PDB file of N, CA and C in Angstrom:
ATOM      1  N   UNK A  33       0.814  -1.141   0.038  1.00  0.00           N
ATOM      2  CA  UNK A  33      -0.025  -0.027   0.000  1.00  0.00           C
ATOM      3  C   UNK A  33       0.904   1.260   0.032  1.00  0.00           C
ATOM      4  N   UNK A  34       0.671   2.246  -0.872  1.00  0.00           N
ATOM      5  CA  UNK A  34       1.480   3.446  -0.971  1.00  0.00           C
ATOM      6  C   UNK A  34       1.341   4.244   0.326  1.00  0.00           C
ATOM      7  N   UNK A  35       2.502   4.851   0.706  1.00  0.00           N
ATOM      8  CA  UNK A  35       2.504   5.658   1.868  1.00  0.00           C
ATOM      9  C   UNK A  35       2.127   7.101   1.520  1.00  0.00           C
ATOM     10  N   UNK A  36       1.207   7.714   2.226  1.00  0.00           N
ATOM     11  CA  UNK A  36       0.831   9.066   2.020  1.00  0.00           C
ATOM     12  C   UNK A  36       1.743   9.980   2.832  1.00  0.00           C
ATOM     13  N   UNK A  37       2.581  10.647   2.153  1.00  0.00           N
ATOM     14  CA  UNK A  37       3.537  11.595   2.769  1.00  0.00           C
ATOM     15  C   UNK A  37       2.935  12.979   2.806  1.00  0.00           C
ATOM     16  N   UNK A  38       3.136  13.694   3.960  1.00  0.00           N
ATOM     17  CA  UNK A  38       2.629  15.048   4.050  1.00  0.00           C
ATOM     18  C   UNK A  38       3.614  15.955   3.243  1.00  0.00           C
ATOM     19  N   UNK A  39       3.070  16.913   2.616  1.00  0.00           N
ATOM     20  CA  UNK A  39       3.872  17.846   1.799  1.00  0.00           C
ATOM     21  C   UNK A  39       4.570  18.846   2.748  1.00  0.00           C
ATOM     22  N   UNK A  40       5.798  19.069   2.508  1.00  0.00           N
ATOM     23  CA  UNK A  40       6.558  20.059   3.304  1.00  0.00           C
ATOM     24  C   UNK A  40       6.044  21.451   2.956  1.00  0.00           C
ATOM     25  N   UNK A  41       5.803  22.309   3.964  1.00  0.00           N
ATOM     26  CA  UNK A  41       5.271  23.607   3.780  1.00  0.00           C
ATOM     27  C   UNK A  41       6.421  24.576   4.152  1.00  0.00           C
ATOM     28  N   UNK A  42       6.798  25.412   3.129  1.00  0.00           N
ATOM     29  CA  UNK A  42       7.949  26.356   3.311  1.00  0.00           C
ATOM     30  C   UNK A  42       7.487  27.797   3.112  1.00  0.00           C
ATOM     31  N   UNK A  43       7.879  28.617   4.025  1.00  0.00           N
ATOM     32  CA  UNK A  43       7.658  30.103   3.978  1.00  0.00           C
ATOM     33  C   UNK A  43       8.903  30.669   3.455  1.00  0.00           C
ATOM     34  N   UNK A  44       8.843  31.378   2.284  1.00  0.00           N
ATOM     35  CA  UNK A  44      10.002  31.949   1.668  1.00  0.00           C
ATOM     36  C   UNK A  44       9.999  33.470   1.798  1.00  0.00           C
ATOM     37  N   UNK A  45      11.024  34.057   2.437  1.00  0.00           N
ATOM     38  CA  UNK A  45      11.121  35.501   2.612  1.00  0.00           C
ATOM     39  C   UNK A  45      12.417  35.990   1.894  1.00  0.00           C
ATOM     40  N   UNK A  46      12.216  37.077   1.223  1.00  0.00           N
ATOM     41  CA  UNK A  46      13.321  37.646   0.398  1.00  0.00           C
ATOM     42  C   UNK A  46      13.012  39.063  -0.004  1.00  0.00           C
ATOM     43  N   UNK A  47      14.051  39.777  -0.361  1.00  0.00           N
ATOM     44  CA  UNK A  47      13.876  41.118  -0.919  1.00  0.00           C
ATOM     45  C   UNK A  47      13.375  41.007  -2.408  1.00  0.00           C
ATOM     46  N   UNK A  48      12.404  41.740  -2.746  1.00  0.00           N
ATOM     47  CA  UNK A  48      11.909  41.631  -4.068  1.00  0.00           C
ATOM     48  C   UNK A  48      12.940  41.988  -5.163  1.00  0.00           C
ATOM     49  N   UNK A  49      13.905  42.697  -4.772  1.00  0.00           N
ATOM     50  CA  UNK A  49      15.043  43.041  -5.698  1.00  0.00           C
ATOM     51  C   UNK A  49      15.804  41.816  -6.022  1.00  0.00           C
ATOM     52  N   UNK A  50      15.687  40.737  -5.242  1.00  0.00           N
ATOM     53  CA  UNK A  50      16.440  39.483  -5.416  1.00  0.00           C
ATOM     54  C   UNK A  50      15.540  38.451  -6.137  1.00  0.00           C
ATOM     55  N   UNK A  51      14.424  38.815  -6.650  1.00  0.00           N
ATOM     56  CA  UNK A  51      13.443  37.904  -7.191  1.00  0.00           C
ATOM     57  C   UNK A  51      14.026  36.922  -8.238  1.00  0.00           C
ATOM     58  N   UNK A  52      14.904  37.362  -9.110  1.00  0.00           N
ATOM     59  CA  UNK A  52      15.507  36.478 -10.089  1.00  0.00           C
ATOM     60  C   UNK A  52      16.272  35.344  -9.507  1.00  0.00           C
ATOM     61  N   UNK A  53      17.115  35.617  -8.521  1.00  0.00           N
ATOM     62  CA  UNK A  53      17.865  34.613  -7.857  1.00  0.00           C
ATOM     63  C   UNK A  53      16.988  33.704  -7.025  1.00  0.00           C
ATOM     64  N   UNK A  54      16.040  34.266  -6.336  1.00  0.00           N
ATOM     65  CA  UNK A  54      15.128  33.422  -5.539  1.00  0.00           C
ATOM     66  C   UNK A  54      14.196  32.585  -6.327  1.00  0.00           C
ATOM     67  N   UNK A  55      13.862  33.019  -7.488  1.00  0.00           N
ATOM     68  CA  UNK A  55      13.005  32.247  -8.385  1.00  0.00           C
ATOM     69  C   UNK A  55      13.619  30.841  -8.659  1.00  0.00           C
ATOM     70  N   UNK A  56      14.929  30.797  -8.830  1.00  0.00           N
ATOM     71  CA  UNK A  56      15.598  29.508  -8.999  1.00  0.00           C
ATOM     72  C   UNK A  56      15.343  28.587  -7.828  1.00  0.00           C
ATOM     73  N   UNK A  57      15.521  29.087  -6.594  1.00  0.00           N
ATOM     74  CA  UNK A  57      15.242  28.289  -5.408  1.00  0.00           C
ATOM     75  C   UNK A  57      13.742  27.836  -5.365  1.00  0.00           C
ATOM     76  N   UNK A  58      12.902  28.819  -5.602  1.00  0.00           N
ATOM     77  CA  UNK A  58      11.443  28.576  -5.655  1.00  0.00           C
ATOM     78  C   UNK A  58      11.058  27.449  -6.613  1.00  0.00           C
ATOM     79  N   UNK A  59      11.535  27.525  -7.858  1.00  0.00           N
ATOM     80  CA  UNK A  59      11.258  26.493  -8.816  1.00  0.00           C
ATOM     81  C   UNK A  59      11.761  25.133  -8.382  1.00  0.00           C
ATOM     82  N   UNK A  60      12.921  25.150  -7.811  1.00  0.00           N
ATOM     83  CA  UNK A  60      13.553  23.831  -7.332  1.00  0.00           C
ATOM     84  C   UNK A  60      12.669  23.244  -6.244  1.00  0.00           C
ATOM     85  N   UNK A  61      12.288  24.060  -5.335  1.00  0.00           N
ATOM     86  CA  UNK A  61      11.421  23.518  -4.227  1.00  0.00           C
ATOM     87  C   UNK A  61      10.121  23.014  -4.729  1.00  0.00           C
ATOM     88  N   UNK A  62       9.440  23.774  -5.661  1.00  0.00           N
ATOM     89  CA  UNK A  62       8.171  23.321  -6.176  1.00  0.00           C
ATOM     90  C   UNK A  62       8.351  21.999  -6.994  1.00  0.00           C
ATOM     91  N   UNK A  63       9.437  21.951  -7.796  1.00  0.00           N
ATOM     92  CA  UNK A  63       9.664  20.738  -8.586  1.00  0.00           C
ATOM     93  C   UNK A  63       9.870  19.496  -7.686  1.00  0.00           C
ATOM     94  N   UNK A  64      10.423  19.702  -6.441  1.00  0.00           N
ATOM     95  CA  UNK A  64      10.611  18.679  -5.485  1.00  0.00           C
ATOM     96  C   UNK A  64       9.300  18.412  -4.648  1.00  0.00           C
ATOM     97  N   UNK A  65       8.254  19.007  -5.020  1.00  0.00           N
ATOM     98  CA  UNK A  65       6.956  18.737  -4.339  1.00  0.00           C
ATOM     99  C   UNK A  65       6.719  19.479  -3.081  1.00  0.00           C
ATOM    100  N   UNK A  66       7.387  20.590  -2.874  1.00  0.00           N
ATOM    101  CA  UNK A  66       7.326  21.467  -1.626  1.00  0.00           C
ATOM    102  C   UNK A  66       6.190  22.447  -1.941  1.00  0.00           C
ATOM    103  N   UNK A  67       5.414  22.765  -0.916  1.00  0.00           N
ATOM    104  CA  UNK A  67       4.406  23.831  -1.024  1.00  0.00           C
ATOM    105  C   UNK A  67       5.092  25.049  -0.517  1.00  0.00           C
ATOM    106  N   UNK A  68       5.323  26.033  -1.398  1.00  0.00           N
ATOM    107  CA  UNK A  68       6.127  27.203  -1.030  1.00  0.00           C
ATOM    108  C   UNK A  68       5.154  28.442  -0.953  1.00  0.00           C
ATOM    109  N   UNK A  69       5.194  29.082   0.182  1.00  0.00           N
ATOM    110  CA  UNK A  69       4.427  30.303   0.414  1.00  0.00           C
ATOM    111  C   UNK A  69       5.256  31.525   0.055  1.00  0.00           C
ATOM    112  N   UNK A  70       4.844  32.259  -0.888  1.00  0.00           N
ATOM    113  CA  UNK A  70       5.509  33.491  -1.411  1.00  0.00           C
ATOM    114  C   UNK A  70       4.464  34.546  -1.379  1.00  0.00           C
ATOM    115  N   UNK A  71       4.803  35.700  -0.859  1.00  0.00           N
ATOM    116  CA  UNK A  71       3.818  36.760  -0.698  1.00  0.00           C
ATOM    117  C   UNK A  71       3.143  37.160  -2.025  1.00  0.00           C
ATOM    118  N   UNK A  72       3.947  37.281  -3.069  1.00  0.00           N
ATOM    119  CA  UNK A  72       3.355  37.657  -4.386  1.00  0.00           C
ATOM    120  C   UNK A  72       2.313  36.719  -4.888  1.00  0.00           C
ATOM    121  N   UNK A  73       2.456  35.438  -4.522  1.00  0.00           N
ATOM    122  CA  UNK A  73       1.546  34.419  -5.021  1.00  0.00           C
ATOM    123  C   UNK A  73       0.342  34.314  -4.047  1.00  0.00           C
ATOM    124  N   UNK A  74       0.535  34.538  -2.811  1.00  0.00           N
ATOM    125  CA  UNK A  74      -0.436  34.229  -1.772  1.00  0.00           C
ATOM    126  C   UNK A  74      -1.239  35.429  -1.180  1.00  0.00           C
ATOM    127  N   UNK A  75      -0.673  36.616  -1.219  1.00  0.00           N
ATOM    128  CA  UNK A  75      -1.339  37.771  -0.668  1.00  0.00           C
ATOM    129  C   UNK A  75      -2.201  38.442  -1.783  1.00  0.00           C
ATOM    130  N   UNK A  76      -3.398  38.721  -1.402  1.00  0.00           N
ATOM    131  CA  UNK A  76      -4.295  39.469  -2.338  1.00  0.00           C
ATOM    132  C   UNK A  76      -4.397  40.867  -1.960  1.00  0.00           C
ATOM    133  N   UNK A  77      -4.681  41.757  -2.885  1.00  0.00           N
ATOM    134  CA  UNK A  77      -4.883  43.185  -2.546  1.00  0.00           C
ATOM    135  C   UNK A  77      -5.902  43.369  -1.495  1.00  0.00           C
ATOM    136  N   UNK A  78      -5.652  44.125  -0.522  1.00  0.00           N
ATOM    137  CA  UNK A  78      -6.578  44.520   0.515  1.00  0.00           C
ATOM    138  C   UNK A  78      -6.530  43.525   1.733  1.00  0.00           C
ATOM    139  N   UNK A  79      -5.851  42.426   1.610  1.00  0.00           N
ATOM    140  CA  UNK A  79      -5.717  41.529   2.757  1.00  0.00           C
ATOM    141  C   UNK A  79      -4.820  42.158   3.825  1.00  0.00           C
ATOM    142  N   UNK A  80      -5.008  41.757   5.045  1.00  0.00           N
ATOM    143  CA  UNK A  80      -4.235  42.212   6.137  1.00  0.00           C
ATOM    144  C   UNK A  80      -2.880  41.376   6.047  1.00  0.00           C
ATOM    145  N   UNK A  81      -1.863  42.002   5.541  1.00  0.00           N
ATOM    146  CA  UNK A  81      -0.594  41.272   5.210  1.00  0.00           C
ATOM    147  C   UNK A  81       0.036  40.681   6.486  1.00  0.00           C
ATOM    148  N   UNK A  82      -0.008  41.441   7.576  1.00  0.00           N
ATOM    149  CA  UNK A  82       0.585  40.940   8.816  1.00  0.00           C
ATOM    150  C   UNK A  82      -0.082  39.707   9.306  1.00  0.00           C
ATOM    151  N   UNK A  83      -1.432  39.694   9.329  1.00  0.00           N
ATOM    152  CA  UNK A  83      -2.187  38.573   9.735  1.00  0.00           C
ATOM    153  C   UNK A  83      -1.913  37.379   8.876  1.00  0.00           C
ATOM    154  N   UNK A  84      -1.883  37.552   7.513  1.00  0.00           N
ATOM    155  CA  UNK A  84      -1.693  36.490   6.603  1.00  0.00           C
ATOM    156  C   UNK A  84      -0.258  35.884   6.739  1.00  0.00           C
ATOM    157  N   UNK A  85       0.701  36.764   6.965  1.00  0.00           N
ATOM    158  CA  UNK A  85       2.120  36.297   7.076  1.00  0.00           C
ATOM    159  C   UNK A  85       2.249  35.483   8.424  1.00  0.00           C
ATOM    160  N   UNK A  86       1.612  36.002   9.434  1.00  0.00           N
ATOM    161  CA  UNK A  86       1.651  35.263  10.741  1.00  0.00           C
ATOM    162  C   UNK A  86       1.043  33.862  10.592  1.00  0.00           C
ATOM    163  N   UNK A  87      -0.114  33.800   9.890  1.00  0.00           N
ATOM    164  CA  UNK A  87      -0.767  32.508   9.737  1.00  0.00           C
ATOM    165  C   UNK A  87       0.103  31.568   8.825  1.00  0.00           C
ATOM    166  N   UNK A  88       0.737  32.107   7.835  1.00  0.00           N
ATOM    167  CA  UNK A  88       1.594  31.314   6.912  1.00  0.00           C
ATOM    168  C   UNK A  88       2.797  30.828   7.683  1.00  0.00           C
ATOM    169  N   UNK A  89       3.370  31.633   8.549  1.00  0.00           N
ATOM    170  CA  UNK A  89       4.553  31.236   9.307  1.00  0.00           C
ATOM    171  C   UNK A  89       4.173  30.167  10.367  1.00  0.00           C
ATOM    172  N   UNK A  90       3.008  30.315  10.985  1.00  0.00           N
ATOM    173  CA  UNK A  90       2.580  29.275  11.884  1.00  0.00           C
ATOM    174  C   UNK A  90       2.320  27.991  11.215  1.00  0.00           C
ATOM    175  N   UNK A  91       1.792  27.988   9.995  1.00  0.00           N
ATOM    176  CA  UNK A  91       1.565  26.755   9.283  1.00  0.00           C
ATOM    177  C   UNK A  91       2.793  26.140   8.594  1.00  0.00           C
ATOM    178  N   UNK A  92       3.885  26.901   8.493  1.00  0.00           N
ATOM    179  CA  UNK A  92       5.087  26.482   7.815  1.00  0.00           C
ATOM    180  C   UNK A  92       5.882  25.458   8.659  1.00  0.00           C
ATOM    181  N   UNK A  93       6.417  24.537   7.926  1.00  0.00           N
ATOM    182  CA  UNK A  93       7.396  23.571   8.585  1.00  0.00           C
ATOM    183  C   UNK A  93       8.733  24.238   8.653  1.00  0.00           C
ATOM    184  N   UNK A  94       9.043  25.044   7.652  1.00  0.00           N
ATOM    185  CA  UNK A  94      10.368  25.660   7.524  1.00  0.00           C
ATOM    186  C   UNK A  94      10.162  27.064   7.014  1.00  0.00           C
ATOM    187  N   UNK A  95      10.977  27.973   7.512  1.00  0.00           N
ATOM    188  CA  UNK A  95      11.048  29.382   6.955  1.00  0.00           C
ATOM    189  C   UNK A  95      12.411  29.498   6.408  1.00  0.00           C
ATOM    190  N   UNK A  96      12.453  29.925   5.164  1.00  0.00           N
ATOM    191  CA  UNK A  96      13.772  30.235   4.483  1.00  0.00           C
ATOM    192  C   UNK A  96      13.865  31.737   4.315  1.00  0.00           C
ATOM    193  N   UNK A  97      14.869  32.342   4.887  1.00  0.00           N
ATOM    194  CA  UNK A  97      15.088  33.748   4.749  1.00  0.00           C
ATOM    195  C   UNK A  97      16.311  33.981   3.872  1.00  0.00           C
ATOM    196  N   UNK A  98      16.175  34.543   2.668  1.00  0.00           N
ATOM    197  CA  UNK A  98      17.196  34.794   1.764  1.00  0.00           C
ATOM    198  C   UNK A  98      17.793  36.122   2.037  1.00  0.00           C
ATOM    199  N   UNK A  99      18.938  36.187   2.694  1.00  0.00           N
ATOM    200  CA  UNK A  99      19.580  37.414   3.109  1.00  0.00           C
ATOM    201  C   UNK A  99      20.439  37.954   1.963  1.00  0.00           C
ATOM    202  N   UNK A 100      20.478  39.286   1.799  1.00  0.00           N
ATOM    203  CA  UNK A 100      21.296  39.946   0.820  1.00  0.00           C
ATOM    204  C   UNK A 100      21.444  41.428   1.262  1.00  0.00           C
ATOM    205  N   UNK A 101      22.198  42.167   0.434  1.00  0.00           N
ATOM    206  CA  UNK A 101      22.270  43.575   0.759  1.00  0.00           C
ATOM    207  C   UNK A 101      20.950  44.230   0.594  1.00  0.00           C
ATOM    208  N   UNK A 102      20.113  43.804  -0.353  1.00  0.00           N
ATOM    209  CA  UNK A 102      18.799  44.445  -0.520  1.00  0.00           C
ATOM    210  C   UNK A 102      17.886  44.113   0.571  1.00  0.00           C
ATOM    211  N   UNK A 103      18.032  42.910   1.213  1.00  0.00           N
ATOM    212  CA  UNK A 103      17.201  42.553   2.349  1.00  0.00           C
ATOM    213  C   UNK A 103      17.352  43.460   3.504  1.00  0.00           C
ATOM    214  N   UNK A 104      18.548  44.045   3.688  1.00  0.00           N
ATOM    215  CA  UNK A 104      18.830  44.944   4.828  1.00  0.00           C
ATOM    216  C   UNK A 104      18.110  46.218   4.727  1.00  0.00           C
ATOM    217  N   UNK A 105      17.662  46.571   3.521  1.00  0.00           N
ATOM    218  CA  UNK A 105      17.053  47.922   3.391  1.00  0.00           C
ATOM    219  C   UNK A 105      15.648  47.890   4.083  1.00  0.00           C
ATOM    220  N   UNK A 106      15.216  49.059   4.418  1.00  0.00           N
ATOM    221  CA  UNK A 106      13.950  49.234   5.119  1.00  0.00           C
ATOM    222  C   UNK A 106      12.785  48.619   4.362  1.00  0.00           C
ATOM    223  N   UNK A 107      11.836  48.079   5.058  1.00  0.00           N
ATOM    224  CA  UNK A 107      10.682  47.532   4.392  1.00  0.00           C
ATOM    225  C   UNK A 107      10.049  46.492   5.246  1.00  0.00           C
ATOM    226  N   UNK A 108       9.109  45.744   4.674  1.00  0.00           N
ATOM    227  CA  UNK A 108       8.299  44.711   5.483  1.00  0.00           C
ATOM    228  C   UNK A 108       9.110  43.484   5.751  1.00  0.00           C
ATOM    229  N   UNK A 109      10.231  43.320   5.079  1.00  0.00           N
ATOM    230  CA  UNK A 109      11.047  42.067   5.303  1.00  0.00           C
ATOM    231  C   UNK A 109      11.518  41.928   6.731  1.00  0.00           C
ATOM    232  N   UNK A 110      11.883  43.002   7.370  1.00  0.00           N
ATOM    233  CA  UNK A 110      12.293  42.968   8.719  1.00  0.00           C
ATOM    234  C   UNK A 110      11.198  42.569   9.632  1.00  0.00           C
ATOM    235  N   UNK A 111       9.957  43.089   9.290  1.00  0.00           N
ATOM    236  CA  UNK A 111       8.792  42.665  10.098  1.00  0.00           C
ATOM    237  C   UNK A 111       8.534  41.129   9.936  1.00  0.00           C
ATOM    238  N   UNK A 112       8.649  40.611   8.659  1.00  0.00           N
ATOM    239  CA  UNK A 112       8.469  39.168   8.447  1.00  0.00           C
ATOM    240  C   UNK A 112       9.505  38.404   9.270  1.00  0.00           C
ATOM    241  N   UNK A 113      10.694  38.832   9.235  1.00  0.00           N
ATOM    242  CA  UNK A 113      11.766  38.164  10.046  1.00  0.00           C
ATOM    243  C   UNK A 113      11.480  38.126  11.515  1.00  0.00           C
ATOM    244  N   UNK A 114      11.052  39.323  11.992  1.00  0.00           N
ATOM    245  CA  UNK A 114      10.687  39.428  13.431  1.00  0.00           C
ATOM    246  C   UNK A 114       9.530  38.542  13.838  1.00  0.00           C
ATOM    247  N   UNK A 115       8.553  38.421  12.981  1.00  0.00           N
ATOM    248  CA  UNK A 115       7.415  37.489  13.203  1.00  0.00           C
ATOM    249  C   UNK A 115       7.905  36.073  13.199  1.00  0.00           C
ATOM    250  N   UNK A 116       8.741  35.735  12.268  1.00  0.00           N
ATOM    251  CA  UNK A 116       9.235  34.351  12.157  1.00  0.00           C
ATOM    252  C   UNK A 116      10.032  34.002  13.478  1.00  0.00           C
ATOM    253  N   UNK A 117      10.803  34.915  13.923  1.00  0.00           N
ATOM    254  CA  UNK A 117      11.625  34.650  15.170  1.00  0.00           C
ATOM    255  C   UNK A 117      10.700  34.482  16.322  1.00  0.00           C
ATOM    256  N   UNK A 118       9.656  35.365  16.467  1.00  0.00           N
ATOM    257  CA  UNK A 118       8.665  35.205  17.513  1.00  0.00           C
ATOM    258  C   UNK A 118       7.988  33.893  17.491  1.00  0.00           C
ATOM    259  N   UNK A 119       7.577  33.473  16.341  1.00  0.00           N
ATOM    260  CA  UNK A 119       6.886  32.140  16.261  1.00  0.00           C
ATOM    261  C   UNK A 119       7.824  31.010  16.572  1.00  0.00           C
ATOM    262  N   UNK A 120       9.079  31.082  16.076  1.00  0.00           N
ATOM    263  CA  UNK A 120      10.055  30.046  16.341  1.00  0.00           C
ATOM    264  C   UNK A 120      10.351  29.937  17.839  1.00  0.00           C
ATOM    265  N   UNK A 121      10.356  31.044  18.539  1.00  0.00           N
ATOM    266  CA  UNK A 121      10.666  31.061  19.958  1.00  0.00           C
ATOM    267  C   UNK A 121       9.490  30.369  20.764  1.00  0.00           C
ATOM    268  N   UNK A 122       8.355  30.295  20.195  1.00  0.00           N
ATOM    269  CA  UNK A 122       7.244  29.654  20.896  1.00  0.00           C
ATOM    270  C   UNK A 122       7.181  28.117  20.690  1.00  0.00           C
ATOM    271  N   UNK A 123       8.018  27.644  19.793  1.00  0.00           N
ATOM    272  CA  UNK A 123       8.071  26.176  19.449  1.00  0.00           C
ATOM    273  C   UNK A 123       8.752  25.401  20.606  1.00  0.00           C
ATOM    274  N   UNK A 124       8.319  24.211  20.819  1.00  0.00           N
ATOM    275  CA  UNK A 124       8.974  23.424  21.886  1.00  0.00           C
ATOM    276  C   UNK A 124      10.411  22.953  21.443  1.00  0.00           C
TER     277      UNK A 124
END
Protein backbone atom coordinates (compact mmCIF):
# COMPACT_ATOMS: atom_id res chain seq x y z
CA UNK A 1 0.00 0.00 0.00
CA UNK A 2 1.48 3.43 -0.97
CA UNK A 3 2.52 5.66 1.87
CA UNK A 4 0.81 9.08 2.00
CA UNK A 5 3.51 11.59 2.81
CA UNK A 6 2.64 15.05 4.03
CA UNK A 7 3.86 17.86 1.79
CA UNK A 8 6.56 20.06 3.30
CA UNK A 9 5.27 23.62 3.77
CA UNK A 10 7.94 26.33 3.32
CA UNK A 11 7.64 30.08 3.95
CA UNK A 12 10.03 31.97 1.67
CA UNK A 13 11.14 35.49 2.63
CA UNK A 14 13.33 37.65 0.41
CA UNK A 15 13.86 41.13 -0.93
CA UNK A 16 11.88 41.61 -4.10
CA UNK A 17 15.02 43.04 -5.71
CA UNK A 18 16.42 39.49 -5.47
CA UNK A 19 13.44 37.88 -7.20
CA UNK A 20 15.48 36.48 -10.12
CA UNK A 21 17.89 34.63 -7.84
CA UNK A 22 15.13 33.44 -5.50
CA UNK A 23 13.01 32.24 -8.41
CA UNK A 24 15.61 29.50 -9.02
CA UNK A 25 15.21 28.29 -5.42
CA UNK A 26 11.42 28.56 -5.64
CA UNK A 27 11.24 26.49 -8.84
CA UNK A 28 13.53 23.83 -7.37
CA UNK A 29 11.43 23.53 -4.23
CA UNK A 30 8.18 23.31 -6.19
CA UNK A 31 9.70 20.72 -8.55
CA UNK A 32 10.60 18.66 -5.47
CA UNK A 33 6.96 18.73 -4.33
CA UNK A 34 7.29 21.41 -1.67
CA UNK A 35 4.40 23.80 -0.99
CA UNK A 36 6.11 27.21 -1.04
CA UNK A 37 4.42 30.30 0.43
CA UNK A 38 5.54 33.47 -1.37
CA UNK A 39 3.80 36.77 -0.69
CA UNK A 40 3.39 37.70 -4.36
CA UNK A 41 1.53 34.44 -4.99
CA UNK A 42 -0.48 34.23 -1.78
CA UNK A 43 -1.34 37.78 -0.68
CA UNK A 44 -4.30 39.42 -2.35
CA UNK A 45 -4.86 43.18 -2.57
CA UNK A 46 -6.61 44.47 0.53
CA UNK A 47 -5.69 41.52 2.75
CA UNK A 48 -4.20 42.19 6.16
CA UNK A 49 -0.62 41.25 5.22
CA UNK A 50 0.63 40.95 8.79
CA UNK A 51 -2.18 38.56 9.76
CA UNK A 52 -1.67 36.46 6.61
CA UNK A 53 2.09 36.29 7.12
CA UNK A 54 1.65 35.25 10.76
CA UNK A 55 -0.76 32.50 9.71
CA UNK A 56 1.57 31.32 6.93
CA UNK A 57 4.54 31.23 9.31
CA UNK A 58 2.55 29.29 11.92
CA UNK A 59 1.55 26.75 9.26
CA UNK A 60 5.07 26.47 7.81
CA UNK A 61 7.37 23.58 8.58
CA UNK A 62 10.35 25.67 7.51
CA UNK A 63 11.02 29.36 6.97
CA UNK A 64 13.76 30.22 4.51
CA UNK A 65 15.09 33.77 4.72
CA UNK A 66 17.23 34.77 1.75
CA UNK A 67 19.58 37.41 3.09
CA UNK A 68 21.26 39.94 0.82
CA UNK A 69 22.30 43.58 0.75
CA UNK A 70 18.80 44.41 -0.53
CA UNK A 71 17.18 42.51 2.34
CA UNK A 72 18.83 44.89 4.83
CA UNK A 73 17.02 47.89 3.36
CA UNK A 74 13.94 49.22 5.14
CA UNK A 75 10.67 47.52 4.40
CA UNK A 76 8.33 44.74 5.42
CA UNK A 77 11.06 42.08 5.28
CA UNK A 78 12.34 42.99 8.73
CA UNK A 79 8.81 42.65 10.10
CA UNK A 80 8.50 39.20 8.46
CA UNK A 81 11.77 38.15 10.03
CA UNK A 82 10.73 39.45 13.44
CA UNK A 83 7.42 37.53 13.23
CA UNK A 84 9.27 34.36 12.15
CA UNK A 85 11.61 34.62 15.15
CA UNK A 86 8.69 35.24 17.53
CA UNK A 87 6.88 32.16 16.24
CA UNK A 88 10.06 30.04 16.33
CA UNK A 89 10.65 31.05 19.95
CA UNK A 90 7.23 29.64 20.88
CA UNK A 91 8.06 26.20 19.47
CA UNK A 92 8.98 23.41 21.89
